[in-house]
Amino acid sequence: MKIITIPEEDWKLLNERIKSINEYIQKLDDTSYDSLWLNNHEVCQYLHISEKTLWRMRSKGEIAYSRIYGQYYYTIGAIKDMLNANAIQSNDAFVEELMEKGKSYIQKARKLNKGNE
C-alpha cells in the first residue's frame, strides 16, 4: 500500500469537490414528487383502483388526504407511505419500479393537461 501526501490546500479542494458530488447525488434521490398533490381521478388511475376503493381507503384512514371545497387531494408522499405500510412484496426494487411508473404517468398527464389548455 502506497501512502500519498498532498498539500493541505489541494486536500481541502478535493474534500469540497467530494462534498459537492455527495450533494448532487442526494438531489438525484428525487423526493420532489412527494409534495405533488393529486386529485381522486389521478390517484385512481395511478393505483388502478376505483373511486369506491379510494373512498374506502380514506374512510378506514389508510391514506392521508386533504379536502378542499368537497374535493379530495393526496400527496405522492402519502401514497408512498400507504404503499410501503401495506406492501406484501416489500422489497425496495418493487417500490422503486412502482414509483418510477407513477412519476412517468404524472409527467405525461401534466404535459397532456398543459397541451389542452
mmCIF file of N, CA and C in Angstrom, residues 38-91:
data_model
loop_
_atom_site.group_PDB
_atom_site.id
_atom_site.type_symbol
_atom_site.label_atom_id
_atom_site.label_comp_id
_atom_site.label_asym_id
_atom_site.label_seq_id
_atom_site.Cartn_x
_atom_site.Cartn_y
_atom_site.Cartn_z
ATOM 1 N N LEU A 38 -52.372 15.241 -5.952
ATOM 2 C CA LEU A 38 -53.177 14.595 -6.977
ATOM 3 C C LEU A 38 -54.631 14.586 -6.542
ATOM 4 N N ASN A 39 -55.536 14.634 -7.501
ATOM 5 C CA ASN A 39 -56.960 14.550 -7.169
ATOM 6 C C ASN A 39 -57.405 13.086 -7.194
ATOM 7 N N ASN A 40 -58.701 12.854 -6.886
ATOM 8 C CA ASN A 40 -59.235 11.484 -6.848
ATOM 9 C C ASN A 40 -58.975 10.728 -8.139
ATOM 10 N N HIS A 41 -59.307 11.362 -9.247
ATOM 11 C CA HIS A 41 -59.187 10.709 -10.551
ATOM 12 C C HIS A 41 -57.743 10.292 -10.832
ATOM 13 N N GLU A 42 -56.815 11.195 -10.579
ATOM 14 C CA GLU A 42 -55.403 10.881 -10.824
ATOM 15 C C GLU A 42 -54.918 9.743 -9.946
ATOM 16 N N VAL A 43 -55.311 9.739 -8.667
ATOM 17 C CA VAL A 43 -54.886 8.673 -7.751
ATOM 18 C C VAL A 43 -55.475 7.337 -8.189
ATOM 19 N N CYS A 44 -56.740 7.346 -8.580
ATOM 20 C CA CYS A 44 -57.378 6.103 -9.028
ATOM 21 C C CYS A 44 -56.682 5.541 -10.265
ATOM 22 N N GLN A 45 -56.354 6.395 -11.202
ATOM 23 C CA GLN A 45 -55.637 5.926 -12.392
ATOM 24 C C GLN A 45 -54.231 5.461 -12.036
ATOM 25 N N TYR A 46 -53.580 6.188 -11.170
ATOM 26 C CA TYR A 46 -52.210 5.872 -10.756
ATOM 27 C C TYR A 46 -52.152 4.515 -10.062
ATOM 28 N N LEU A 47 -53.113 4.246 -9.178
ATOM 29 C CA LEU A 47 -53.120 2.994 -8.418
ATOM 30 C C LEU A 47 -53.956 1.896 -9.084
ATOM 31 N N HIS A 48 -54.642 2.236 -10.181
ATOM 32 C CA HIS A 48 -55.525 1.280 -10.870
ATOM 33 C C HIS A 48 -56.594 0.750 -9.929
ATOM 34 N N ILE A 49 -57.283 1.662 -9.276
ATOM 35 C CA ILE A 49 -58.369 1.308 -8.367
ATOM 36 C C ILE A 49 -59.586 2.168 -8.702
ATOM 37 N N SER A 50 -60.736 1.767 -8.194
ATOM 38 C CA SER A 50 -61.947 2.554 -8.428
ATOM 39 C C SER A 50 -62.054 3.662 -7.379
ATOM 40 N N GLU A 51 -62.945 4.618 -7.656
ATOM 41 C CA GLU A 51 -63.165 5.700 -6.691
ATOM 42 C C GLU A 51 -63.779 5.157 -5.410
ATOM 43 N N LYS A 52 -64.576 4.105 -5.518
ATOM 44 C CA LYS A 52 -65.166 3.483 -4.325
ATOM 45 C C LYS A 52 -64.072 2.886 -3.443
ATOM 46 N N THR A 53 -63.092 2.239 -4.052
ATOM 47 C CA THR A 53 -61.973 1.680 -3.290
ATOM 48 C C THR A 53 -61.191 2.795 -2.607
ATOM 49 N N LEU A 54 -60.966 3.875 -3.324
ATOM 50 C CA LEU A 54 -60.255 5.008 -2.739
ATOM 51 C C LEU A 54 -61.066 5.597 -1.578
ATOM 52 N N TRP A 55 -62.375 5.673 -1.737
ATOM 53 C CA TRP A 55 -63.240 6.164 -0.667
ATOM 54 C C TRP A 55 -63.111 5.281 0.565
ATOM 55 N N ARG A 56 -63.088 3.932 0.361
ATOM 56 C CA ARG A 56 -62.925 3.007 1.485
ATOM 57 C C ARG A 56 -61.591 3.223 2.187
ATOM 58 N N MET A 57 -60.553 3.443 1.410
ATOM 59 C CA MET A 57 -59.217 3.676 1.987
ATOM 60 C C MET A 57 -59.218 4.945 2.832
ATOM 61 N N ARG A 58 -59.881 5.987 2.330
ATOM 62 C CA ARG A 58 -59.998 7.236 3.105
ATOM 63 C C ARG A 58 -60.771 6.989 4.384
ATOM 64 N N SER A 59 -61.907 6.290 4.269
ATOM 65 C CA SER A 59 -62.779 6.042 5.421
ATOM 66 C C SER A 59 -62.075 5.253 6.517
ATOM 67 N N LYS A 60 -61.230 4.319 6.113
ATOM 68 C CA LYS A 60 -60.510 3.478 7.082
ATOM 69 C C LYS A 60 -59.251 4.169 7.608
ATOM 70 N N GLY A 61 -58.921 5.330 7.045
ATOM 71 C CA GLY A 61 -57.719 6.042 7.468
ATOM 72 C C GLY A 61 -56.446 5.423 6.937
ATOM 73 N N GLU A 62 -56.535 4.697 5.824
ATOM 74 C CA GLU A 62 -55.365 4.033 5.247
ATOM 75 C C GLU A 62 -54.503 4.976 4.415
ATOM 76 N N ILE A 63 -55.067 6.103 4.017
ATOM 77 C CA ILE A 63 -54.323 7.051 3.186
ATOM 78 C C ILE A 63 -54.633 8.468 3.674
ATOM 79 N N ALA A 64 -53.598 9.274 3.772
ATOM 80 C CA ALA A 64 -53.763 10.663 4.199
ATOM 81 C C ALA A 64 -54.275 11.495 3.024
ATOM 82 N N TYR A 65 -55.118 12.474 3.330
ATOM 83 C CA TYR A 65 -55.703 13.311 2.290
ATOM 84 C C TYR A 65 -56.070 14.667 2.862
ATOM 85 N N SER A 66 -56.369 15.584 1.946
ATOM 86 C CA SER A 66 -56.907 16.898 2.313
ATOM 87 C C SER A 66 -58.203 17.094 1.538
ATOM 88 N N ARG A 67 -59.116 17.812 2.150
ATOM 89 C CA ARG A 67 -60.390 18.085 1.491
ATOM 90 C C ARG A 67 -60.557 19.593 1.383
ATOM 91 N N ILE A 68 -60.773 20.049 0.154
ATOM 92 C CA ILE A 68 -60.956 21.472 -0.101
ATOM 93 C C ILE A 68 -62.206 21.622 -0.964
ATOM 94 N N TYR A 69 -63.206 22.300 -0.411
ATOM 95 C CA TYR A 69 -64.464 22.530 -1.120
ATOM 96 C C TYR A 69 -65.038 21.252 -1.735
ATOM 97 N N GLY A 70 -65.017 20.184 -0.956
ATOM 98 C CA GLY A 70 -65.611 18.932 -1.406
ATOM 99 C C GLY A 70 -64.735 18.085 -2.307
ATOM 100 N N GLN A 71 -63.563 18.568 -2.643
ATOM 101 C CA GLN A 71 -62.630 17.818 -3.474
ATOM 102 C C GLN A 71 -61.538 17.228 -2.589
ATOM 103 N N TYR A 72 -61.141 15.996 -2.876
ATOM 104 C CA TYR A 72 -60.098 15.328 -2.102
ATOM 105 C C TYR A 72 -58.781 15.362 -2.865
ATOM 106 N N TYR A 73 -57.701 15.593 -2.107
ATOM 107 C CA TYR A 73 -56.363 15.652 -2.687
ATOM 108 C C TYR A 73 -55.408 14.833 -1.845
ATOM 109 N N TYR A 74 -54.423 14.227 -2.511
ATOM 110 C CA TYR A 74 -53.465 13.334 -1.870
ATOM 111 C C TYR A 74 -52.073 13.687 -2.373
ATOM 112 N N THR A 75 -51.071 13.562 -1.516
ATOM 113 C CA THR A 75 -49.704 13.794 -1.965
ATOM 114 C C THR A 75 -49.081 12.468 -2.387
ATOM 115 N N ILE A 76 -48.107 12.560 -3.266
ATOM 116 C CA ILE A 76 -47.358 11.368 -3.672
ATOM 117 C C ILE A 76 -46.716 10.742 -2.431
ATOM 118 N N GLY A 77 -46.237 11.568 -1.512
ATOM 119 C CA GLY A 77 -45.630 11.049 -0.282
ATOM 120 C C GLY A 77 -46.614 10.219 0.524
ATOM 121 N N ALA A 78 -47.870 10.669 0.616
ATOM 122 C CA ALA A 78 -48.896 9.915 1.347
ATOM 123 C C ALA A 78 -49.180 8.585 0.658
ATOM 124 N N ILE A 79 -49.179 8.603 -0.661
ATOM 125 C CA ILE A 79 -49.406 7.365 -1.409
ATOM 126 C C ILE A 79 -48.241 6.406 -1.194
ATOM 127 N N LYS A 80 -47.022 6.933 -1.246
ATOM 128 C CA LYS A 80 -45.849 6.087 -0.994
ATOM 129 C C LYS A 80 -45.900 5.487 0.405
ATOM 130 N N ASP A 81 -46.253 6.307 1.387
ATOM 131 C CA ASP A 81 -46.345 5.810 2.764
ATOM 132 C C ASP A 81 -47.375 4.693 2.871
ATOM 133 N N MET A 82 -48.519 4.880 2.233
ATOM 134 C CA MET A 82 -49.570 3.867 2.268
ATOM 135 C C MET A 82 -49.104 2.583 1.591
ATOM 136 N N LEU A 83 -48.448 2.720 0.441
ATOM 137 C CA LEU A 83 -47.956 1.538 -0.267
ATOM 138 C C LEU A 83 -46.905 0.801 0.555
ATOM 139 N N ASN A 84 -45.994 1.560 1.143
ATOM 140 C CA ASN A 84 -44.954 0.924 1.961
ATOM 141 C C ASN A 84 -45.537 0.260 3.194
ATOM 142 N N ALA A 85 -46.549 0.869 3.800
ATOM 143 C CA ALA A 85 -47.154 0.310 5.007
ATOM 144 C C ALA A 85 -47.935 -0.968 4.701
ATOM 145 N N ASN A 86 -48.476 -1.071 3.502
ATOM 146 C CA ASN A 86 -49.312 -2.212 3.150
ATOM 147 C C ASN A 86 -48.670 -3.162 2.157
ATOM 148 N N ALA A 87 -47.394 -2.962 1.878
ATOM 149 C CA ALA A 87 -46.732 -3.781 0.867
ATOM 150 C C ALA A 87 -46.567 -5.220 1.346
ATOM 151 N N ILE A 88 -47.003 -6.121 0.512
ATOM 152 C CA ILE A 88 -46.780 -7.545 0.786
ATOM 153 C C ILE A 88 -45.427 -7.920 0.192
ATOM 154 N N GLN A 89 -45.205 -7.484 -1.019
ATOM 155 C CA GLN A 89 -43.926 -7.696 -1.669
ATOM 156 C C GLN A 89 -43.102 -6.442 -1.376
ATOM 157 N N SER A 90 -42.460 -6.420 -0.223
ATOM 158 C CA SER A 90 -41.897 -5.168 0.265
ATOM 159 C C SER A 90 -40.411 -4.996 -0.036
ATOM 160 N N ASN A 91 -39.961 -5.482 -1.190
ATOM 161 C CA ASN A 91 -38.567 -5.187 -1.499
ATOM 162 C C ASN A 91 -38.460 -3.814 -2.151
#
